PDB file of C-alpha atoms in Angstrom:
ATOM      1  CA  UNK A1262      95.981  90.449 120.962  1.00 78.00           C
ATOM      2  CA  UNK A1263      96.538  87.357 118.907  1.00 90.00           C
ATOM      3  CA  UNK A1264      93.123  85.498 117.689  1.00 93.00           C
ATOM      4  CA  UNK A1265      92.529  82.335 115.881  1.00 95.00           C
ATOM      5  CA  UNK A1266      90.317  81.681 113.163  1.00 96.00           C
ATOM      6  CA  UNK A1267      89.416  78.126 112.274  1.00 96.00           C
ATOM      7  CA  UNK A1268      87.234  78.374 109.659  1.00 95.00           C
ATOM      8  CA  UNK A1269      86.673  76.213 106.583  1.00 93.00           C
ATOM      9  CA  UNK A1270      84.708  78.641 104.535  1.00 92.00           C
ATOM     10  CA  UNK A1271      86.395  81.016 102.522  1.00 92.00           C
ATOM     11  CA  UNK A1272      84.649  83.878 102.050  1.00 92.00           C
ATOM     12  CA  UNK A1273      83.631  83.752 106.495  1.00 93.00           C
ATOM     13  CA  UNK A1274      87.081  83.180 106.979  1.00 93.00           C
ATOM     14  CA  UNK A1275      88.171  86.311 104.994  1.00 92.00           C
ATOM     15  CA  UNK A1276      85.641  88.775 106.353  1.00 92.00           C
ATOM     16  CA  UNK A1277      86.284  87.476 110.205  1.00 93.00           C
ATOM     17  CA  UNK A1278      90.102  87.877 109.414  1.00 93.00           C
ATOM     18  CA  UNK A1279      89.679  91.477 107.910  1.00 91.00           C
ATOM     19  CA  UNK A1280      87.622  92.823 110.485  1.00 91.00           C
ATOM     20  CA  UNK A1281      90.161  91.687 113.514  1.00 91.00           C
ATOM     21  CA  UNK A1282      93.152  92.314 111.759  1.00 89.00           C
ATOM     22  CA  UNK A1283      91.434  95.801 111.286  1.00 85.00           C
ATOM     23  CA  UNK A1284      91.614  96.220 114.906  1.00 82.00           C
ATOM     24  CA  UNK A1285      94.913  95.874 115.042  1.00 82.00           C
ATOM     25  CA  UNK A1286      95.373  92.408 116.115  1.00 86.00           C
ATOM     26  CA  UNK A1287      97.258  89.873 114.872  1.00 90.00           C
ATOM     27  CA  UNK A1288      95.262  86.731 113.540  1.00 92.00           C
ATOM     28  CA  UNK A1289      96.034  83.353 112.547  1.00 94.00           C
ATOM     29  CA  UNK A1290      93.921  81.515 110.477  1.00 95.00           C
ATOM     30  CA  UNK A1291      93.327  77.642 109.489  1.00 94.00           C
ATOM     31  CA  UNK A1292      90.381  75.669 107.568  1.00 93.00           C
ATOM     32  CA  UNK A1293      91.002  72.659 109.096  1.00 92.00           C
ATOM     33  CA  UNK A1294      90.202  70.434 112.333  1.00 93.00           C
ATOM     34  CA  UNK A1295      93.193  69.221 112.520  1.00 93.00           C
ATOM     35  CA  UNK A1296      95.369  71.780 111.720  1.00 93.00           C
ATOM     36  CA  UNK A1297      93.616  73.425 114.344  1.00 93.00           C
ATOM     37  CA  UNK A1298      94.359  70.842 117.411  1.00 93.00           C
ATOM     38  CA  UNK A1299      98.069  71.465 116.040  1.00 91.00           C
ATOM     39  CA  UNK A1300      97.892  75.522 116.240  1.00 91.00           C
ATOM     40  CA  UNK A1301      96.241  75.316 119.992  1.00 91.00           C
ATOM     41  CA  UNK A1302      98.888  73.117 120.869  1.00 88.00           C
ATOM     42  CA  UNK A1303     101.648  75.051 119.192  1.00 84.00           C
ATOM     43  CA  UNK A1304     100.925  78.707 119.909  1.00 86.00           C
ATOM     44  CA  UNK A1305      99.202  80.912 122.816  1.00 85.00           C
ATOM     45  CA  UNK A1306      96.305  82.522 121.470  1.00 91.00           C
ATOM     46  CA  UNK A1307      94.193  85.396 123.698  1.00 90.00           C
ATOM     47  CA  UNK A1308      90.588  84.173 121.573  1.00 93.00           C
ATOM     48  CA  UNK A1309      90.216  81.579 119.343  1.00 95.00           C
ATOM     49  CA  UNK A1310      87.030  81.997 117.053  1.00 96.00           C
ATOM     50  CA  UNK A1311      85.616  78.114 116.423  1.00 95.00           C
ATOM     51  CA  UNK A1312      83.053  76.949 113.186  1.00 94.00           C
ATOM     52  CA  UNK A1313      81.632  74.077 114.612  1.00 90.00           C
ATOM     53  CA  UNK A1314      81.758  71.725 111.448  1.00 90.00           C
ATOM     54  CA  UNK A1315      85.553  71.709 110.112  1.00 92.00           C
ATOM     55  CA  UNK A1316      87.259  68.480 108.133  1.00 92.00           C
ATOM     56  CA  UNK A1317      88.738  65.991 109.898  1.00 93.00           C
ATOM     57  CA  UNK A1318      87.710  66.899 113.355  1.00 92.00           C
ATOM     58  CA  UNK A1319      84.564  68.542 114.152  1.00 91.00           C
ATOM     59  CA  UNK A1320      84.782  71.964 116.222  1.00 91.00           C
ATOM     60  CA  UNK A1321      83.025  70.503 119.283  1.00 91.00           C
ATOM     61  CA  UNK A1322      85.825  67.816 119.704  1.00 92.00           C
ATOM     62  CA  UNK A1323      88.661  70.570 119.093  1.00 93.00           C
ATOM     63  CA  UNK A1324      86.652  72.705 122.070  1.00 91.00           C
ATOM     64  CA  UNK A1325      86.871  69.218 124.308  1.00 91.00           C
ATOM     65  CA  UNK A1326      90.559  68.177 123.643  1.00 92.00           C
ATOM     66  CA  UNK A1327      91.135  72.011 124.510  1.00 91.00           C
ATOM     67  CA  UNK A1328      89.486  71.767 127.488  1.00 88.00           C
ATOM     68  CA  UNK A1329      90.455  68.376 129.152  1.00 87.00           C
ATOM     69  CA  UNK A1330      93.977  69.494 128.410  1.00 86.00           C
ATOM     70  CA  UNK A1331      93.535  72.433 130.556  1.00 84.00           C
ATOM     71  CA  UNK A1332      93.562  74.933 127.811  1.00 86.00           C
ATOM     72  CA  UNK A1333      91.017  77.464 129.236  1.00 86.00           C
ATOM     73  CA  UNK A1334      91.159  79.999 126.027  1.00 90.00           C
ATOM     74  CA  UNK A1335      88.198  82.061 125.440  1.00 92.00           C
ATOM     75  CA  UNK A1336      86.599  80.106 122.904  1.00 94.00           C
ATOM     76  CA  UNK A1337      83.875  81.905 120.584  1.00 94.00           C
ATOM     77  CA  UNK A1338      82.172  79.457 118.650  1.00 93.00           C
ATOM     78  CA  UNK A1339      80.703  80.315 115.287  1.00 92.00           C
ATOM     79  CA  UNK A1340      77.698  77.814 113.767  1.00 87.00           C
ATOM     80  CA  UNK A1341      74.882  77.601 111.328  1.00 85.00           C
ATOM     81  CA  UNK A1342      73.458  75.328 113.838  1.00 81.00           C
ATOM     82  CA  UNK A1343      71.689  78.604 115.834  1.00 73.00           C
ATOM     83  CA  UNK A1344      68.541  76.552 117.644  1.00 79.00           C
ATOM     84  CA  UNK A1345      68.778  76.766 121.641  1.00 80.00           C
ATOM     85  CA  UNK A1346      69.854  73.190 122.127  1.00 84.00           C
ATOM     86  CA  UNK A1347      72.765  73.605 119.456  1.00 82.00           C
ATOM     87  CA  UNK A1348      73.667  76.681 121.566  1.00 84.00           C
ATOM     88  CA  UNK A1349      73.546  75.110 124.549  1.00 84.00           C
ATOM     89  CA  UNK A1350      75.650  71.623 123.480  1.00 84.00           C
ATOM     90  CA  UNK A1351      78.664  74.259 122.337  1.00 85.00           C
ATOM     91  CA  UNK A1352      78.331  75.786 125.763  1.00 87.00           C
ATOM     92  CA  UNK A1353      78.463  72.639 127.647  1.00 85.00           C
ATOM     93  CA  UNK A1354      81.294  71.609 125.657  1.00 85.00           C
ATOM     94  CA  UNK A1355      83.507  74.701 126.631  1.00 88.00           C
ATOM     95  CA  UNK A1356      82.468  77.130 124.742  1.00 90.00           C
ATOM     96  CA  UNK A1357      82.655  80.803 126.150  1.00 89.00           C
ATOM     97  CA  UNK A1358      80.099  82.286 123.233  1.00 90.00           C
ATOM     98  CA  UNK A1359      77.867  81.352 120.954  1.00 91.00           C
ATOM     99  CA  UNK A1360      77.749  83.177 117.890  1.00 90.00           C
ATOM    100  CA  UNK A1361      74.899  81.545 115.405  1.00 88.00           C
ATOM    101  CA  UNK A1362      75.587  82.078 111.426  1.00 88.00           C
ATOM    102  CA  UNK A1363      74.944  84.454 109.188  1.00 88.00           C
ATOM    103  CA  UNK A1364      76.371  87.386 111.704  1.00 87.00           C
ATOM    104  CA  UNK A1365      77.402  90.541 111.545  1.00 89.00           C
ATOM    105  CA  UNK A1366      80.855  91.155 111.879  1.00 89.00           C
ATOM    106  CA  UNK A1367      80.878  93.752 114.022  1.00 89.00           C
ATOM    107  CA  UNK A1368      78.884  91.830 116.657  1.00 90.00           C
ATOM    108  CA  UNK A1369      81.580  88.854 116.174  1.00 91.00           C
ATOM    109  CA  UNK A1370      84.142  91.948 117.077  1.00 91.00           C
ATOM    110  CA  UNK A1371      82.531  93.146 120.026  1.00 89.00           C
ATOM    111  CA  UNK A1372      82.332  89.723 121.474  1.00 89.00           C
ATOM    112  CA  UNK A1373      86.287  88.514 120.711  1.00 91.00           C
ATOM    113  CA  UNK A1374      86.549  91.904 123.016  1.00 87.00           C
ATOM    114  CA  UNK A1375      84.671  90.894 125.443  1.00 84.00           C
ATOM    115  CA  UNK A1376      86.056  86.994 125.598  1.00 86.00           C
ATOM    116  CA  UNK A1377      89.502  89.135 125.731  1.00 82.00           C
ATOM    117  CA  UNK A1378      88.563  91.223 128.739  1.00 75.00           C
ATOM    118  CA  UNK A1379      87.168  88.234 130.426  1.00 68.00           C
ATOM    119  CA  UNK A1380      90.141  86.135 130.271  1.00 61.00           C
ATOM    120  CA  UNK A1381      91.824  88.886 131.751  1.00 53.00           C
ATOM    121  CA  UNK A1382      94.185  90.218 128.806  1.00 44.00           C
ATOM    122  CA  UNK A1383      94.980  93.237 130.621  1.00 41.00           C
ATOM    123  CA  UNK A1384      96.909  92.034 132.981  1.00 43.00           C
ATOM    124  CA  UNK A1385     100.742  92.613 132.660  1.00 41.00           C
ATOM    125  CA  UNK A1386     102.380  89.673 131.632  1.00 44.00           C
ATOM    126  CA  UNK A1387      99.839  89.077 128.864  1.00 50.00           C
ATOM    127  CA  UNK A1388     100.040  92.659 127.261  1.00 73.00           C
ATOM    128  CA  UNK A1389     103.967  92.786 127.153  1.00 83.00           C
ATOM    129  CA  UNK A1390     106.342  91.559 124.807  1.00 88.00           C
ATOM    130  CA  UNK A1391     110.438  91.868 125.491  1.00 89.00           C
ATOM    131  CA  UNK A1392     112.906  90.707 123.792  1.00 91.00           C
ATOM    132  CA  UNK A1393     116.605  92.067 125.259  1.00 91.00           C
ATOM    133  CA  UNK A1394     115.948  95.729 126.002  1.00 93.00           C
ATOM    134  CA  UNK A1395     113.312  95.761 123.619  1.00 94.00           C
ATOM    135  CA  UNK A1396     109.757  96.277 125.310  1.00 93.00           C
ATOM    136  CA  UNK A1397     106.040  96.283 123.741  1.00 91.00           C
ATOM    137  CA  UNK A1398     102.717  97.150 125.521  1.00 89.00           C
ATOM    138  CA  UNK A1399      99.616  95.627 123.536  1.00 82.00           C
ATOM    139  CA  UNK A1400      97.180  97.782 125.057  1.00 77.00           C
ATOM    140  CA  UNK A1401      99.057 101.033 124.794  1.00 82.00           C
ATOM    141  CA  UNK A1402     100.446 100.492 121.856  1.00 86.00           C
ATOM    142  CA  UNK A1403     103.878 101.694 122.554  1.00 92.00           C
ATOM    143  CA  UNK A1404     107.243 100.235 122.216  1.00 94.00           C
ATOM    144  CA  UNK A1405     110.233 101.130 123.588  1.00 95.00           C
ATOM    145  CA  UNK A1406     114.119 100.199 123.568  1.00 95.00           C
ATOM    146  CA  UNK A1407     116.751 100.853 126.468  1.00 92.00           C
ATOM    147  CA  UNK A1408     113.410 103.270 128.148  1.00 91.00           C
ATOM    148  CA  UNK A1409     113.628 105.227 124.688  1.00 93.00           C
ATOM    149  CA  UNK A1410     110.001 105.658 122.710  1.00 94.00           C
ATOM    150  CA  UNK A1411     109.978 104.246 119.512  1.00 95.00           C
ATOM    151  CA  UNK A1412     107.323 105.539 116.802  1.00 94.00           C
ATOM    152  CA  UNK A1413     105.899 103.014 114.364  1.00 93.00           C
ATOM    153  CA  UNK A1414     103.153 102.734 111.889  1.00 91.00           C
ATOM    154  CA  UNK A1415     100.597 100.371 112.605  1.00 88.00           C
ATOM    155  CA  UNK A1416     102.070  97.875 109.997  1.00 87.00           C
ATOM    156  CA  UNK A1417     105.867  98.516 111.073  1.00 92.00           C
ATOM    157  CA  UNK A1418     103.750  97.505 115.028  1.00 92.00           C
ATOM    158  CA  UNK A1419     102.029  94.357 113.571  1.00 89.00           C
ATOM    159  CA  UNK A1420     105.266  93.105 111.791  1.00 92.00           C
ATOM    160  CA  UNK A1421     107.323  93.707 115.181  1.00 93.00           C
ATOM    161  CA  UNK A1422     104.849  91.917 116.992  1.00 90.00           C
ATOM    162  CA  UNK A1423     104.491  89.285 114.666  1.00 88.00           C
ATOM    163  CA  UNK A1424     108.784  88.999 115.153  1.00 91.00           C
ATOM    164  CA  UNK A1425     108.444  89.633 118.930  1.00 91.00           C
ATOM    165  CA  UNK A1426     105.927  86.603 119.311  1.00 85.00           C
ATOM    166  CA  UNK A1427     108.214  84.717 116.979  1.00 84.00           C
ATOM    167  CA  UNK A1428     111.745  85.509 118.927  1.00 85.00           C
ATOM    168  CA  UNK A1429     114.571  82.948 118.192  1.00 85.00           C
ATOM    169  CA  UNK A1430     112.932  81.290 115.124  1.00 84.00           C
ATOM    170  CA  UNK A1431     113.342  82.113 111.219  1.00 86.00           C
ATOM    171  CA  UNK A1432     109.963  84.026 109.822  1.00 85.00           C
ATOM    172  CA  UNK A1433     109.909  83.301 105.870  1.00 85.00           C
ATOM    173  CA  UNK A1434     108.417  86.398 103.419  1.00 82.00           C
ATOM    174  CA  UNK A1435     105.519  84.397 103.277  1.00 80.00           C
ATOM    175  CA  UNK A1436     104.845  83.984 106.553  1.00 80.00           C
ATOM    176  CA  UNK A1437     104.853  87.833 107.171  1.00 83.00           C
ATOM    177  CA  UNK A1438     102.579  88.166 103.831  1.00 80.00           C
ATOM    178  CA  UNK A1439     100.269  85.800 105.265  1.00 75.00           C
ATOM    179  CA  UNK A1440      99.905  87.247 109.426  1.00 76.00           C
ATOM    180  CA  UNK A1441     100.765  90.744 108.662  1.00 80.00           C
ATOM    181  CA  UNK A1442      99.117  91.356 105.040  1.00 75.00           C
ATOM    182  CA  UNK A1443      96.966  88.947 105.064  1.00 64.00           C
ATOM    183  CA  UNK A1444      98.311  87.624 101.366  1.00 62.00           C
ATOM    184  CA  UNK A1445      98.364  83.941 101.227  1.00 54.00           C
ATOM    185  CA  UNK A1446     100.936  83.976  98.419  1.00 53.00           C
ATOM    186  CA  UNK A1447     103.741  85.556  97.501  1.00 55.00           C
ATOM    187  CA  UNK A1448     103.111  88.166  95.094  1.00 54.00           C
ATOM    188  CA  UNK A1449     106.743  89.164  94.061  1.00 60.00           C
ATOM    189  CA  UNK A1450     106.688  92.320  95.730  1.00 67.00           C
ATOM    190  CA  UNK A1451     109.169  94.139  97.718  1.00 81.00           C
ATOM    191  CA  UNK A1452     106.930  95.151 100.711  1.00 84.00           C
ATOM    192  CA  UNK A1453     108.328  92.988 103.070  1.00 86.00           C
ATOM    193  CA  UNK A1454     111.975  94.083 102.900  1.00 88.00           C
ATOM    194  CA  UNK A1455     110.543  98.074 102.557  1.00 91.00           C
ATOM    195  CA  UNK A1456     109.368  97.394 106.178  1.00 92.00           C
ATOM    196  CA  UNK A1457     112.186  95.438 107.492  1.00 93.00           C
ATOM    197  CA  UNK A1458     113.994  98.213 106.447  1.00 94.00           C
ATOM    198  CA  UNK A1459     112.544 100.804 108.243  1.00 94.00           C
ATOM    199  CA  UNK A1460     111.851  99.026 111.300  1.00 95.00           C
ATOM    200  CA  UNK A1461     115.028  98.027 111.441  1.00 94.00           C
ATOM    201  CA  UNK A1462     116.658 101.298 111.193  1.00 95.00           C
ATOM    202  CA  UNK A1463     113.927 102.374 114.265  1.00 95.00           C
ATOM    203  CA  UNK A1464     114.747  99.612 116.529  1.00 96.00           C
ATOM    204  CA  UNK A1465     118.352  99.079 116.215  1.00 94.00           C
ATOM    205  CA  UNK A1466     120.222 101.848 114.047  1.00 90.00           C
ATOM    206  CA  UNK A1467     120.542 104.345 117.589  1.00 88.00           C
ATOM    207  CA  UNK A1468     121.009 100.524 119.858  1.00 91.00           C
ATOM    208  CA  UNK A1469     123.574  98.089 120.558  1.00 89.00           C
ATOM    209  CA  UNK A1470     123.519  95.161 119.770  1.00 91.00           C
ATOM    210  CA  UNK A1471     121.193  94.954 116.604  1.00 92.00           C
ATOM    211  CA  UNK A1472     118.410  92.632 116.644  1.00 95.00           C
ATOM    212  CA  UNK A1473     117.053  92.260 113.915  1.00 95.00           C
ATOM    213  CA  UNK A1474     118.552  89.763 111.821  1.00 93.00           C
ATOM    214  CA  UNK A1475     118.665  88.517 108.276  1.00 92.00           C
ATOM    215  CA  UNK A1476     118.721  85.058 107.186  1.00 90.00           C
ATOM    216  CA  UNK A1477     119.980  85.011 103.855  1.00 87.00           C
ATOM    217  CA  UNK A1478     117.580  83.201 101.513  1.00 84.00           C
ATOM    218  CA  UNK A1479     115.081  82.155 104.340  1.00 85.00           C
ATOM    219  CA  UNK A1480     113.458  85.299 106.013  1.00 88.00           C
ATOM    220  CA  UNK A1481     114.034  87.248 108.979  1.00 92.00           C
ATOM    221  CA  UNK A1482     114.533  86.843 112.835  1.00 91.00           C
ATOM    222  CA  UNK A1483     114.557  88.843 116.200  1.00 93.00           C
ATOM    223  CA  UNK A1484     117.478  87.367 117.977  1.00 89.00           C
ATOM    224  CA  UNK A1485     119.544  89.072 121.228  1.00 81.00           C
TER     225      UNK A1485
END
């Protein structure tokens, strides 16, 4: 499932990010309003988790430009502003939840689940991810290339998914620090290419032709 966080404070920001990216799913995150009108625009998100005051453009007016655009995300909006008519103006504005600050984040969990079940994630086309003859299932958690099984980590799943969503385009070392790590700078350490490495000799050493690709002194790519 693929969640974003528009938060503007850090230490929210890191504990929401944490906790999903703990569940396995991958998680983009921005602190800004409009940063965030670019990333709805940009990318297909299953949840997006909303503070309601941001910079530049207030969370309320990002749920509204969603919305009259006919973006119909599951939107779970996260405020200090808790009192009933506060509650109710993020509702009326689009909002799917309500979820009124300080919180635990566990409840915050339990609810991106439930937004995810009620936009209807399960269904087929939103849970699978193919490139070529390469095939993912979110919910199972399986992938699979020319009908063979493929075992990965959780990390070696994350980083293919994080490619998969990313097919066709150049994905820097930072990039993958930043979705699949969670680092937000580069700390000069070989992780990235460890993994490459190894998922690369899972999903094309045994297959023809290989896809995964790299782009000398840029980053990586999945690429039929």
């Amino acid at each position: 499932m693929h969640v974003l966080v528009v938060e503007d404070d850090e230490r929210v920001a890191s504990h929401v990010v944490k906790g999903l990216k703990g569940e396995g799913w991958l998680v983009d995150h921005v602190a800004d309003g409009r940063q965030a009108l670019f990333q709805v625009a940009a990318e297909t998100y299953d949840v997006v988790v909303l503070d309601r005051m941001l910079p530049n453009v207030d969370g309320l007016k990002i749920l509204q430009t969603m919305r009259a655009s006919g973006d119909s995300t599951p939107v779970l909006i996260l405020s200090a502003l808790g009192d009933v008519d506060n509650r109710v103006k993020g509702l009326r504005a689009g909002g799917d939840d309500y979820l009124a600050k300080p919180f635990a984040v566990s409840e915050l969990l339990a609810r991106v689940e439930a937004l995810s079940r009620r936009k209807g994630v399960v269904q087929e086309e939103a849970v699978e991810l193919r490139l070529a003859d390469l095939e993912m299932n979110l919910l199972s958690r399986t992938v699979t290339r020319q009908g063979q099984s493929i075992d990965l980590t959780t990390r070696e799943f994350l980083l293919l998914e994080y490619l998969l969503r990313n097919a066709g385009r150049v994905v820097s070392r930072s990039m993958l620090l930043e979705a699949v790590w969670d680092y937000n700078f580069d700390p000069q350490t070989n992780i990235i290419d460890q993994h490459v490495s190894r998922l690369r000799q899972k999903i094309d050493k045994d297959f023809d032709p290989p896809l995964l690709q790299t782009v000398r002194g840029m980053g990586y790519t999945l690429r039929a």
